[in-house]
Short mmCIF file of C-alpha atoms in Angstrom, two decimals:
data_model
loop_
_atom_site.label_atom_id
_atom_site.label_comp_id
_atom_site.label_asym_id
_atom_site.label_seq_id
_atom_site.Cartn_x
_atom_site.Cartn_y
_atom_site.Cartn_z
CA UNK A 1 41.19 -20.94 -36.35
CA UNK A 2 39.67 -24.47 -36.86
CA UNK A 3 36.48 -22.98 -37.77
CA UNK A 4 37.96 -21.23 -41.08
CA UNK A 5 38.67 -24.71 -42.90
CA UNK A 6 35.46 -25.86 -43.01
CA UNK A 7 34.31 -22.32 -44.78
CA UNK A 8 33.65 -22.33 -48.57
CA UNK A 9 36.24 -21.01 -50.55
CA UNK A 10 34.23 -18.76 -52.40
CA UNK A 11 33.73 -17.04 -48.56
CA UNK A 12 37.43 -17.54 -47.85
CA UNK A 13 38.60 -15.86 -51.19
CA UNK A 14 36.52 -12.92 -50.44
CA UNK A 15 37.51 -12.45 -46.64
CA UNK A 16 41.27 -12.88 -47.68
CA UNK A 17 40.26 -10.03 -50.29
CA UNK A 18 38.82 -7.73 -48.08
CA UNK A 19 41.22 -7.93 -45.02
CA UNK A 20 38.88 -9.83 -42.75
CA UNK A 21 41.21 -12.57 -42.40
CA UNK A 22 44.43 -13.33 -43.01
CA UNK A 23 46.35 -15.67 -45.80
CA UNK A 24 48.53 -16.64 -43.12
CA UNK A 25 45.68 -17.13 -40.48
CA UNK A 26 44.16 -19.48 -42.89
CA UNK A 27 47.49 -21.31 -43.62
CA UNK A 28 47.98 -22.06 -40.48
CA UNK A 29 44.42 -23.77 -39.92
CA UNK A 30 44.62 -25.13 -43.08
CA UNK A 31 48.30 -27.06 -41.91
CA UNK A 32 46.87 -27.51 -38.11
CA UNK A 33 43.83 -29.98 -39.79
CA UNK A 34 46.78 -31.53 -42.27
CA UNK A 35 49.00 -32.34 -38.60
CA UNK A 36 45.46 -33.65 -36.96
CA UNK A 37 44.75 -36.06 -39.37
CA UNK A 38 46.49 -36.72 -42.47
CA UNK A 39 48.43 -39.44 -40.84
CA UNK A 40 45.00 -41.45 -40.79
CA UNK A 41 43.69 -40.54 -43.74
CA UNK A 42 47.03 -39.56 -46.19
CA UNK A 43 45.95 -37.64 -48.57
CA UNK A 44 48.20 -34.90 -48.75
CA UNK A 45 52.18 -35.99 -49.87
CA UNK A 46 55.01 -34.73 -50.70
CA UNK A 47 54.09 -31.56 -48.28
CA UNK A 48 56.14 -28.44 -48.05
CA UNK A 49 58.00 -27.17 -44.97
CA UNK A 50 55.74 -25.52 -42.86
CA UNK A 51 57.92 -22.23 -42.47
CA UNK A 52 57.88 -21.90 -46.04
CA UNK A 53 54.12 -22.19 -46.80
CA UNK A 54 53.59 -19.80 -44.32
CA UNK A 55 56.20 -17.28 -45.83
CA UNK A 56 54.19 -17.36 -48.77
CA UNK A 57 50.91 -16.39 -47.03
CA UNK A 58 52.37 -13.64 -45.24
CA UNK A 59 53.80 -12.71 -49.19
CA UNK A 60 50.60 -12.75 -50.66
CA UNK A 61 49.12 -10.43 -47.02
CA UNK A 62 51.51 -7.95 -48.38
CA UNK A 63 50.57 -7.46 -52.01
CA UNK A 64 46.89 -6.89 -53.60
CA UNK A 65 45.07 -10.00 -54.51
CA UNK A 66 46.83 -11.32 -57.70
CA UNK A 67 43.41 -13.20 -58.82
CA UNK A 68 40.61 -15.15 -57.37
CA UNK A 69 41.86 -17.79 -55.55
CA UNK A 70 44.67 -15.37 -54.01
CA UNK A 71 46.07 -16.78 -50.63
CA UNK A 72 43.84 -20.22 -50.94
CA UNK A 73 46.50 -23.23 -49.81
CA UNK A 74 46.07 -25.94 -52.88
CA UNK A 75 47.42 -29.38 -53.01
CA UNK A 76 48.22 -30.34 -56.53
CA UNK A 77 47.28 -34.06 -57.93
CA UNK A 78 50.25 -35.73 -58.55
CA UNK A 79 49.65 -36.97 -61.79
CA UNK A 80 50.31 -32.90 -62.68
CA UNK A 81 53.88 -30.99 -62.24
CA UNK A 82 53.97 -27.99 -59.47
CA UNK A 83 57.45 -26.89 -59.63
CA UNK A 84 60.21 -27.69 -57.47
CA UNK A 85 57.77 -30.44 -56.15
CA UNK A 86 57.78 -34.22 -56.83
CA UNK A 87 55.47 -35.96 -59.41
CA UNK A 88 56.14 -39.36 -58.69
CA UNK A 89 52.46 -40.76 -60.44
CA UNK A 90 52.86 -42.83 -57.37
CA UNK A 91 55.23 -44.95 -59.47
CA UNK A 92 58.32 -46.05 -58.04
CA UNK A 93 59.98 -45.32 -61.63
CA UNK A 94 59.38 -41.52 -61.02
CA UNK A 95 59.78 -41.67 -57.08
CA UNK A 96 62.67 -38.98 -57.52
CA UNK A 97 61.40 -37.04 -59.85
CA UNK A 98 61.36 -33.05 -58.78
CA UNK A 99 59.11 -31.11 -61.47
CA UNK A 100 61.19 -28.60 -63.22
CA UNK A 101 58.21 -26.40 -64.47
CA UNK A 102 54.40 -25.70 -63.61
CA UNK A 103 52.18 -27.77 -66.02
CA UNK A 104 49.64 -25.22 -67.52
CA UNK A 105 46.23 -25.85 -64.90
CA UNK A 106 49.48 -25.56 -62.42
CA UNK A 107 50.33 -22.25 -63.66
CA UNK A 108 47.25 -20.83 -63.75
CA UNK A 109 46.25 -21.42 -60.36
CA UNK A 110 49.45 -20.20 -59.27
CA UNK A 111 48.48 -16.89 -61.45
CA UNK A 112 45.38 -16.53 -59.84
CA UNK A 113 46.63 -16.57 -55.98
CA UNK A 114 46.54 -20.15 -54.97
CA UNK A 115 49.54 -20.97 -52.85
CA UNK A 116 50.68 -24.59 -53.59
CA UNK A 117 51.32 -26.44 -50.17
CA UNK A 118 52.18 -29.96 -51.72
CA UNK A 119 50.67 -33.03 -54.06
CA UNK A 120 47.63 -34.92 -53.28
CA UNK A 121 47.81 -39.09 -53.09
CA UNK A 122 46.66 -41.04 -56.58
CA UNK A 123 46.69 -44.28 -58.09
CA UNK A 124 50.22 -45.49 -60.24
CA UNK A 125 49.71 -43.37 -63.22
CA UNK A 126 46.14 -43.01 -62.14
CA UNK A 127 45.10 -46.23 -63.49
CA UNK A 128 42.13 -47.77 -60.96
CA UNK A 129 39.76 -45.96 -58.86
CA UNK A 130 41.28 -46.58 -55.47
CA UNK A 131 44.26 -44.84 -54.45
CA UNK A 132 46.83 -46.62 -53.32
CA UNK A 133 50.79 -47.01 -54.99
CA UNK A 134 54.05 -47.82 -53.71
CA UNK A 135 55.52 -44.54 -53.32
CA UNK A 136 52.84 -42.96 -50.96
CA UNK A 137 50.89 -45.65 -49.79
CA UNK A 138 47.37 -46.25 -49.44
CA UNK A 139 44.42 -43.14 -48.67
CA UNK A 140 41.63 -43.89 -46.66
CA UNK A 141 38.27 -42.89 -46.46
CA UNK A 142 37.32 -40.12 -43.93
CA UNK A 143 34.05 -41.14 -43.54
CA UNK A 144 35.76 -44.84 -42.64
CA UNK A 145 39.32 -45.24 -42.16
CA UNK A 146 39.80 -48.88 -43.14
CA UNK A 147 37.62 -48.08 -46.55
CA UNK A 148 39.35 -47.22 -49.73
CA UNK A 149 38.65 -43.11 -50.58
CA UNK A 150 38.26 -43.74 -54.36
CA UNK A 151 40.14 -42.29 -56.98
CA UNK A 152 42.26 -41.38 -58.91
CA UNK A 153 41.60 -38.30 -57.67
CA UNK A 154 41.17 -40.17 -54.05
CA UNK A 155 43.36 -37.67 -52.09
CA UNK A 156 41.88 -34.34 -53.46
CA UNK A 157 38.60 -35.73 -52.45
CA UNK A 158 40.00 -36.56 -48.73
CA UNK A 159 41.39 -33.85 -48.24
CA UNK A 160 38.67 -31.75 -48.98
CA UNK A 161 36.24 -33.56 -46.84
CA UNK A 162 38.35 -33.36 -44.35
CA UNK A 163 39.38 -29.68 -44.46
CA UNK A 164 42.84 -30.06 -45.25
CA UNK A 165 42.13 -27.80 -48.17
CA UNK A 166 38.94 -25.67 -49.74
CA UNK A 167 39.68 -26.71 -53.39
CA UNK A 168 41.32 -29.67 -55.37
CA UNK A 169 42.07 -30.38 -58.79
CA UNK A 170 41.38 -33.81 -60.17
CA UNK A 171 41.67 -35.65 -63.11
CA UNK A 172 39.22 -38.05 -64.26
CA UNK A 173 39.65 -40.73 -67.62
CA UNK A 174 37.45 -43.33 -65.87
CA UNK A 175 35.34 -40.96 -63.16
CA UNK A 176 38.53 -40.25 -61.50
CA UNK A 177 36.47 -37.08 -60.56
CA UNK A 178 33.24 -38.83 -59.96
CA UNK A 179 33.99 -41.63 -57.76
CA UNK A 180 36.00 -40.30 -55.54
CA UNK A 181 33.72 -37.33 -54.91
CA UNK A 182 30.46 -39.18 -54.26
CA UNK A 183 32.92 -41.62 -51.53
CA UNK A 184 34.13 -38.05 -49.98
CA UNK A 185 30.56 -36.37 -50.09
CA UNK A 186 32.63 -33.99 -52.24
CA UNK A 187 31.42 -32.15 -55.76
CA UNK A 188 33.10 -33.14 -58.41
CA UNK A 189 33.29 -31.73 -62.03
CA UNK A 190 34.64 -33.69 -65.40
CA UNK A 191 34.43 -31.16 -67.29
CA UNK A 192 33.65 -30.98 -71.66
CA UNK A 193 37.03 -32.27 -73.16
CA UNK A 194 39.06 -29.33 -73.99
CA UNK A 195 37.60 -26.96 -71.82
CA UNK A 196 40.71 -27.27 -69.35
CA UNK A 197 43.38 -27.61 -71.47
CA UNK A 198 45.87 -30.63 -70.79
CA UNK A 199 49.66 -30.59 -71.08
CA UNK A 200 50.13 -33.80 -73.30
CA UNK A 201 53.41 -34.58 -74.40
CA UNK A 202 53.01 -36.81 -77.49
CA UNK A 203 49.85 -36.92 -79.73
CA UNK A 204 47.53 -34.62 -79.07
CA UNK A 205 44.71 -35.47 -81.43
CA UNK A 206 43.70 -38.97 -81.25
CA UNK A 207 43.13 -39.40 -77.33
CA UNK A 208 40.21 -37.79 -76.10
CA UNK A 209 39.16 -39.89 -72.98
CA UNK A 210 41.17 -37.98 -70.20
CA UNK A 211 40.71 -34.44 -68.73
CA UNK A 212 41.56 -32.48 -66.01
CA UNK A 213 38.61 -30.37 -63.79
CA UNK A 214 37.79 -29.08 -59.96
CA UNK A 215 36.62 -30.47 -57.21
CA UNK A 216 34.70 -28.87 -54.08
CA UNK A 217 32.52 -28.85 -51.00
CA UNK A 218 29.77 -26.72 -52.87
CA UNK A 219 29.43 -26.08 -56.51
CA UNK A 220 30.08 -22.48 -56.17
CA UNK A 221 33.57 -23.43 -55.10
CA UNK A 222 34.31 -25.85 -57.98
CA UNK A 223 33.08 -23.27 -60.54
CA UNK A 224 35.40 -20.89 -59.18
CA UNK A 225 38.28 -23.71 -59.66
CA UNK A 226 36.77 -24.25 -63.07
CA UNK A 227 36.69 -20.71 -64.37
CA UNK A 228 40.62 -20.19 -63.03
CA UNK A 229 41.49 -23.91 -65.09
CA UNK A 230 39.67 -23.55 -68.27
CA UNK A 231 40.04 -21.19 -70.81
CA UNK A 232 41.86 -21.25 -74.66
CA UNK A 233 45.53 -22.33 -75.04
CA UNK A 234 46.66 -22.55 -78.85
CA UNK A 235 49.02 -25.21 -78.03
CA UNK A 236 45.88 -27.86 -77.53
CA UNK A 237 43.88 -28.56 -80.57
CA UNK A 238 40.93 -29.41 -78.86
CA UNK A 239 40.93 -26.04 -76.21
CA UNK A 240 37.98 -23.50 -76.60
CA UNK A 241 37.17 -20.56 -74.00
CA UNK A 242 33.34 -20.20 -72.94
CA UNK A 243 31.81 -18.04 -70.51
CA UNK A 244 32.56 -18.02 -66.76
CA UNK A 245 30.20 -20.66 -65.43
CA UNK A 246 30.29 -18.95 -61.26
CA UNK A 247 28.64 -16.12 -63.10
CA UNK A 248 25.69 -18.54 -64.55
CA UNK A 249 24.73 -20.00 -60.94
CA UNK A 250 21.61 -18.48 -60.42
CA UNK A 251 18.46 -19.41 -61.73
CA UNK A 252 15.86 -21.92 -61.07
CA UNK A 253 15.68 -25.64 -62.21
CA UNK A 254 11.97 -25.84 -61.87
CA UNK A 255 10.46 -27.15 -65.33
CA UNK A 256 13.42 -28.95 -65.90
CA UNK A 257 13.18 -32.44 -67.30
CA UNK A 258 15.66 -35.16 -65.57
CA UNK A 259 16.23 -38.56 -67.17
CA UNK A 260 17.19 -41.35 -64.77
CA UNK A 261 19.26 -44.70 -66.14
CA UNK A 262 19.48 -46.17 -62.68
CA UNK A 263 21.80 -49.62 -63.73
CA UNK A 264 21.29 -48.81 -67.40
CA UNK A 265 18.27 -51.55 -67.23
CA UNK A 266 20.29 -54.08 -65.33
CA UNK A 267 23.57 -53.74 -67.34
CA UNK A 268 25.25 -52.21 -64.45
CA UNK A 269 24.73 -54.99 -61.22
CA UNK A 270 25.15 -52.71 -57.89
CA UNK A 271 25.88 -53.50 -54.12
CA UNK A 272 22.99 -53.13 -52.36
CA UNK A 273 21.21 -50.06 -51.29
CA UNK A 274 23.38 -47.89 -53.93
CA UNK A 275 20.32 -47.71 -56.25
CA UNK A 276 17.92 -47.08 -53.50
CA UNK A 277 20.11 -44.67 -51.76
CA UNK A 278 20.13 -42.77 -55.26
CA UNK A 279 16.49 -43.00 -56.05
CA UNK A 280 15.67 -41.75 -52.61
CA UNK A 281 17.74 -38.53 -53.36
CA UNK A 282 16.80 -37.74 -57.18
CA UNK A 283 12.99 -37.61 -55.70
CA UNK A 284 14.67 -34.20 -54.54
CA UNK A 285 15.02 -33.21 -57.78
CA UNK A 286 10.81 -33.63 -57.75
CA UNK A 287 10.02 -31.95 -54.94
CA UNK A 288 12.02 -29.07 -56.25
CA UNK A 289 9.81 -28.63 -59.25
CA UNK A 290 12.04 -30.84 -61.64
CA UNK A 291 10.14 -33.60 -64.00
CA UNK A 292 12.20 -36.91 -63.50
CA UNK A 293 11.67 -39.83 -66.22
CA UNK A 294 13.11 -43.17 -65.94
CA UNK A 295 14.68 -44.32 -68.85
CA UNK A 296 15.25 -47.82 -70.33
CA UNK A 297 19.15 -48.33 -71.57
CA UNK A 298 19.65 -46.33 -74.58
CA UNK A 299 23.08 -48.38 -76.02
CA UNK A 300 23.98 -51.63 -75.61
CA UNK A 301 25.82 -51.32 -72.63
CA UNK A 302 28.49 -54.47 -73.71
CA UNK A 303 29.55 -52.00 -76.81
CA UNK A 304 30.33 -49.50 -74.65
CA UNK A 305 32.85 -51.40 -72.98
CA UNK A 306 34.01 -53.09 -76.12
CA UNK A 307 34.85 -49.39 -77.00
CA UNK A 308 35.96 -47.80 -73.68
CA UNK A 309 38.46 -50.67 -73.04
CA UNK A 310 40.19 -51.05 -76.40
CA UNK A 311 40.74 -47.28 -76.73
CA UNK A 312 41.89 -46.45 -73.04
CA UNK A 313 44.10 -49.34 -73.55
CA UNK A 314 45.58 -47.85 -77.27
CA UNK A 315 45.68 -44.46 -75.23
CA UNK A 316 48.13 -45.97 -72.16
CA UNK A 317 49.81 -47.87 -74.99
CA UNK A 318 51.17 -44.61 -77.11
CA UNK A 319 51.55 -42.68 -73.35
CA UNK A 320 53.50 -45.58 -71.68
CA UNK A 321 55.25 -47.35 -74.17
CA UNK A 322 58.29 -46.03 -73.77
CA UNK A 323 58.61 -47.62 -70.02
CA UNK A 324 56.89 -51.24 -71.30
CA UNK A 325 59.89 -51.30 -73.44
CA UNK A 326 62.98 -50.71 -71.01
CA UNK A 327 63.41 -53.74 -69.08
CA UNK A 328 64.17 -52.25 -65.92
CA UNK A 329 61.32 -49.72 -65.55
CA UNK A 330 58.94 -52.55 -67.26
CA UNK A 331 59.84 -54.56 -63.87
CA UNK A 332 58.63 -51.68 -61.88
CA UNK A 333 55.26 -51.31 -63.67
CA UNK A 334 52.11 -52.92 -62.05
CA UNK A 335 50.59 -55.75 -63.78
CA UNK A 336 47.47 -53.14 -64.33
CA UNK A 337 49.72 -51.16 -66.47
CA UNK A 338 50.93 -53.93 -67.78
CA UNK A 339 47.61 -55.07 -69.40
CA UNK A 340 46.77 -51.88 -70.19
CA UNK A 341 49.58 -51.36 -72.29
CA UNK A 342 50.01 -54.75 -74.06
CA UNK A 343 46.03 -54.41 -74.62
CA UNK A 344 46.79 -51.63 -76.31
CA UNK A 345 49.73 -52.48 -78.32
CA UNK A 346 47.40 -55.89 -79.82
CA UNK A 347 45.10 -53.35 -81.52
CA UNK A 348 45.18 -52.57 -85.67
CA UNK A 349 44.33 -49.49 -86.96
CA UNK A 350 40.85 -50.86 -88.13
CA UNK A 351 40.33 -51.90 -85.21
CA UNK A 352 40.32 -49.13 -83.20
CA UNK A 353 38.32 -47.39 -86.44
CA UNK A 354 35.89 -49.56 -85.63
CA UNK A 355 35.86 -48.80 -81.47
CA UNK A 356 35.80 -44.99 -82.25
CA UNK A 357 32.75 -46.02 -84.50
CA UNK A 358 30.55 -47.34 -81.38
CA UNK A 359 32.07 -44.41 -79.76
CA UNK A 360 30.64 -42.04 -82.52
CA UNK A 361 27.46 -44.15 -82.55
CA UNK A 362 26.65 -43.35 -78.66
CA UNK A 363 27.46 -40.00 -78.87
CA UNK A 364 24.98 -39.59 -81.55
CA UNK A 365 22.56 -41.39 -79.42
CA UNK A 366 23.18 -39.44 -76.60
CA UNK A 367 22.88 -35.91 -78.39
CA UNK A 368 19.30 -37.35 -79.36
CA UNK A 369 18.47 -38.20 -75.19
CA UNK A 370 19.75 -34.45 -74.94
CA UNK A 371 16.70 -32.87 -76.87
CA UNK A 372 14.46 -34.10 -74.65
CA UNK A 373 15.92 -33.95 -71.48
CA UNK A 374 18.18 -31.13 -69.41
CA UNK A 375 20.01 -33.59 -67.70
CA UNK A 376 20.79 -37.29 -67.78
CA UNK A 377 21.36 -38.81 -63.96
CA UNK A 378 23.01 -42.31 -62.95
CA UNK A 379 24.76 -43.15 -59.40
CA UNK A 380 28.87 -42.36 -59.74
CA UNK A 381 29.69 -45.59 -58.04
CA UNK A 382 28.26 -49.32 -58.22
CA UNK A 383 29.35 -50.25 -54.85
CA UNK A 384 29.94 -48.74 -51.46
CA UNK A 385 33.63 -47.66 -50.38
CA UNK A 386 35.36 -51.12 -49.99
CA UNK A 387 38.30 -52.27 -47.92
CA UNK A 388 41.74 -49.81 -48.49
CA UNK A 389 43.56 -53.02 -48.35
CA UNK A 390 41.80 -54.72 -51.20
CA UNK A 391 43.23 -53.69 -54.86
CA UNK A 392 40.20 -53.87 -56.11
CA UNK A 393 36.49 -55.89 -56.27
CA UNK A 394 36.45 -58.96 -57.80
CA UNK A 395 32.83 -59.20 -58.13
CA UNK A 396 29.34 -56.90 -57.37
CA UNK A 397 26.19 -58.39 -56.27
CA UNK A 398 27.25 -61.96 -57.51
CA UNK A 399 28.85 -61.37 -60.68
CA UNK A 400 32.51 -61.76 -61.43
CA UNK A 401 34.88 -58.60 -62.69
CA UNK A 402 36.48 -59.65 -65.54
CA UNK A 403 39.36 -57.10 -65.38
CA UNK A 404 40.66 -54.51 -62.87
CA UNK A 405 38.49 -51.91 -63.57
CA UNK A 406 34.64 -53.21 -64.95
CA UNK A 407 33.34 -52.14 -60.90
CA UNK A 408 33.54 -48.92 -62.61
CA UNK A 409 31.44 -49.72 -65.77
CA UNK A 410 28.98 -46.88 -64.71
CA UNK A 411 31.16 -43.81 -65.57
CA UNK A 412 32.28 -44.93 -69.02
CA UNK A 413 28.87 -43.48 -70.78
CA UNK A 414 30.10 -39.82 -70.07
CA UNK A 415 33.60 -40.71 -70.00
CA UNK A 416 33.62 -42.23 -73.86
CA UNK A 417 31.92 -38.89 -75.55
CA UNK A 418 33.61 -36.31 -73.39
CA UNK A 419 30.31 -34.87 -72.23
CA UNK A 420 30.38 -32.84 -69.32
CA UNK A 421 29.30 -34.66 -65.56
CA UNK A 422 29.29 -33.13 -62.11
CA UNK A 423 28.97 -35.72 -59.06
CA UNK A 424 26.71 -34.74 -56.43
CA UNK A 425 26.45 -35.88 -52.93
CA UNK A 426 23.38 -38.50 -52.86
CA UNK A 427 23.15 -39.58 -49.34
CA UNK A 428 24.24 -42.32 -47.07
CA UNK A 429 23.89 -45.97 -45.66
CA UNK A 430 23.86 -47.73 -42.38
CA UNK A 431 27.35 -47.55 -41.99
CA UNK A 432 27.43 -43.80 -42.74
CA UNK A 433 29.33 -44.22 -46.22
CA UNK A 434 28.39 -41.99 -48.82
CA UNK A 435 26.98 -41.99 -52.22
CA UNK A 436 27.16 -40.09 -55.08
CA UNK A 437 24.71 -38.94 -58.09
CA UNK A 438 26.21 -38.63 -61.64
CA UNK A 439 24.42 -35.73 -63.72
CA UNK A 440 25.79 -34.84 -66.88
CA UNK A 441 24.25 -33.10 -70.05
CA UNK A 442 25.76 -32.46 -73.52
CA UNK A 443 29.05 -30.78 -74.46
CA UNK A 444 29.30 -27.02 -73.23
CA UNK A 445 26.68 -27.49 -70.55
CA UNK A 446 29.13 -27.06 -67.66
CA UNK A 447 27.72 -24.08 -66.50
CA UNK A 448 24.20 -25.43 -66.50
CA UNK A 449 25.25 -28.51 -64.45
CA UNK A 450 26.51 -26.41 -61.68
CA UNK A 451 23.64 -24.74 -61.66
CA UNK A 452 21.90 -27.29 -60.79
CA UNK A 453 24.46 -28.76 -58.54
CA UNK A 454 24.02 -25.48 -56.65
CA UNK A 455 20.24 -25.91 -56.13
CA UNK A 456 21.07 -29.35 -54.89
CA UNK A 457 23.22 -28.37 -52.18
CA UNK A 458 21.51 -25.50 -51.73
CA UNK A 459 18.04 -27.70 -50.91
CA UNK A 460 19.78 -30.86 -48.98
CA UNK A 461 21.48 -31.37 -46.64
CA UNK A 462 24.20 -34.35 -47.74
CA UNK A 463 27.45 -32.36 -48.03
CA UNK A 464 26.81 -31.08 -44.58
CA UNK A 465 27.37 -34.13 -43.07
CA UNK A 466 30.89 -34.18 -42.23
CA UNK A 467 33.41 -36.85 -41.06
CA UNK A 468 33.64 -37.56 -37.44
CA UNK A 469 37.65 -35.96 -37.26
CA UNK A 470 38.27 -37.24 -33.51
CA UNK A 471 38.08 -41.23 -35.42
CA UNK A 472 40.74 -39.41 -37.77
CA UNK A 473 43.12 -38.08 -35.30
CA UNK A 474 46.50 -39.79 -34.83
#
């Protein structure tokens, strides 16, 4: 049954639907690859009992498919409640912390067929882009065991690539989505703020940076996570339903125009071979009939990050202010956290008028890229997969990173506006780590990104290229 992890799980959905295989069969492949190598890569936590996963599969053999993900395992992130499971945030202030309730994305996986199986690994509250946290320790790379996996969303995207599932959800404030996918050779989707509704306790109006979205080994999978997430809930302000995006997949992208900002005219310094990994690939795009332009920097890159970091730090602020101010659980925050929150806390209200200004500023910029092109592309990383053990780079091709988190400068364009940005796989270097391709267009053009994401995989030959799981076994 080894053979049935590495299918799609658009083709797994439909087999389980038409009594060609079993739920069960495919829970117990899907736990076999978790035994063979999640102890290498750990990506999966907090797992269920193995007799009661399968008693579930075997539950959903016996009734008519609830929905279309019916009798798919899933492995929840655990920055999001699953019920009766922990969500620890991978902070040891919430390392006993059993979910009482299924958050809404939860819920409506759940409601569509998905059997949970248990969490996948992030970052302490999600906050850096390689997973690691004192609760469930550090996941690896697939692809290279003793290199980080990314994140936050660093165990979804290992344990797809690895088979241990055929779908993740992710989360992505600071390409939590991106990054992790393009250093798994995995698709990722942030999708158009609001289109997968959040469950945000506190304000729900003033922080727009953060969403929730799907992850897969094809397109076609991750739109059939997507259209199962999104959809209108009342209780978010900013939700709105559109039309099912795995029903817009086909069509051709020949004609369409393609606007490269490679490292946003220098702004952005990169490891080597990332850019020419990346331009290699988008020549793809070319010899399938699209029209590529390279573009000088449209913004001034420097105001982008003036704006990104004072209002993700005013957004951990109001969600983690609470714990900052209890001295115990204050000692148990990372220093990260720490500066994220006091950051945050420094800020006047003109002030952050005047980051959401820039922020307004590029989006109208952006929109006026958008009439001319179909698609804006950039790499989703500025560096290779580094070592797991490191917490994070201190510096890229010579220059110094002034905080935790400016390696991931590249991602903050799409993550400041809420635009919509799909990570596809781009290719590899000597040492057989991957790379990943950022293309995003404007708000509501999910749909039309996957589209295109489809044509991609459907014309390379990238996310075929899987990791070597004998180097994984333990």
């Amino acid at each position: 049954m080894g053979d049935l992890v590495e299918q799609g799980a658009v083709a797994l959905a439909a087999k389980i639907a038409n009594k060609e295989i079993s739920a069960e069969d495919l829970m117990r492949a899907s736990l076999d690859r978790i035994e063979q190598v999640n102890g290498t890569v750990n990506a999966v936590v907090s797992l269920r009992e193995r007799d009661a996963c399968l008693a579930d599969a075997r539950a959903a053999d016996a009734i008519a498919p609830k929905g279309p993900l019916h009798g798919l395992p899933v492995a929840i992130k655990d920055l999001a409640n699953a019920e009766g499971l922990l969500t620890s945030l991978g902070s040891p202030i919430f390392a006993d912390n059993i979910a009482q309730s299924d958050d809404l994305m939860v819920k409506r996986m759940k409601d569509a067929g998905a059997i949970v199986i248990g969490k996948t690994n992030t970052p302490e509250f999600g906050l850096g882009s390689h997973t690691f946290n004192p609760v469930h320790g550090i996941t690896r790379n697939p692809y290279d065991p003793s290199r980080s996996a990314g994140g936050s969303s660093g165990g979804a995207a290992a344990a797809l690539a690895t088979g241990m599932t055929p779908i993740a959800d992710g989360s992505d404030m600071m390409g939590s989505l991106r990054n992790p996918g393009a250093w798994n050779n995995v698709y990722g989707l942030r999708p158009t703020y609001g289109l997968v509704p959040l469950d945000m306790p506190g304000d729900m109006f003033l922080h727009q940076l953060a969403v929730a979205g799907p992850m897969g080994r094809s397109p076609e999978d991750v739109a059939l996570l997507l259209d199962v997430q999104a959809g209108l809930d009342t209780r978010h302000p900013h939700s709105f339903s559109q039309a099912p995006s795995k029903e817009q997949l086909s069509g051709d992208i020949k004609g369409m125009r393609f606007g490269w900002l490679g490292d946003w005219s220098g702004a952005y310094p990169m490891e080597d071979g990332v850019l020419e990994t990346c331009e290699t690939a988008i020549a793809q795009f070319e010899a399938m009939g699209a029209h590529v332009d390279r573009l000088d920097a449209p913004f001034p890159a420097e105001q982008i990050w003036d704006a990104w970091v004072g209002l993700r730090a005013w957004a951990n602020a109001g969600g983690k202010a609470a714990l900052y101010e209890n001295p115990k659980m204050r000692a148990m925050l990372k220093d990260d956290a720490i500066w994220e929150i006091e950051t945050g806390m420094a800020l006047s209200a003109m002030e952050v008028h005047r980051l959401s200004n820039i922020r307004t500023q590029w989006f109208n910029t952006l929109n006026g890229l958008f009439a001319d092109y179909d698609a804006l592309l950039m790499p989703s990383a500025q560096l290779w997969p580094f070592p797991a053990e490191w917490d994070s780079p201190k510096e890229i091709a010579g220059k110094s990173m002034d905080t935790y988190h400016r390696w991931m400068e590249i991602v903050i364009p799409v993550s400041l506006v809420g635009v919509p940005s799909l990570n596809i796989p781009a290719g590899f270097n000597a040492a057989g780590l991957p790379m990943g391709l950022q293309v995003f267009g404007p708000r509501h053009s999910d749909a039309k990104l996957l589209q295109i994401g489809q044509r991609w995989h459907e014309s390379t030959d990238f996310s075929s290229q899987r990791p070597d799981l004998s180097a994984l076994t333990g």
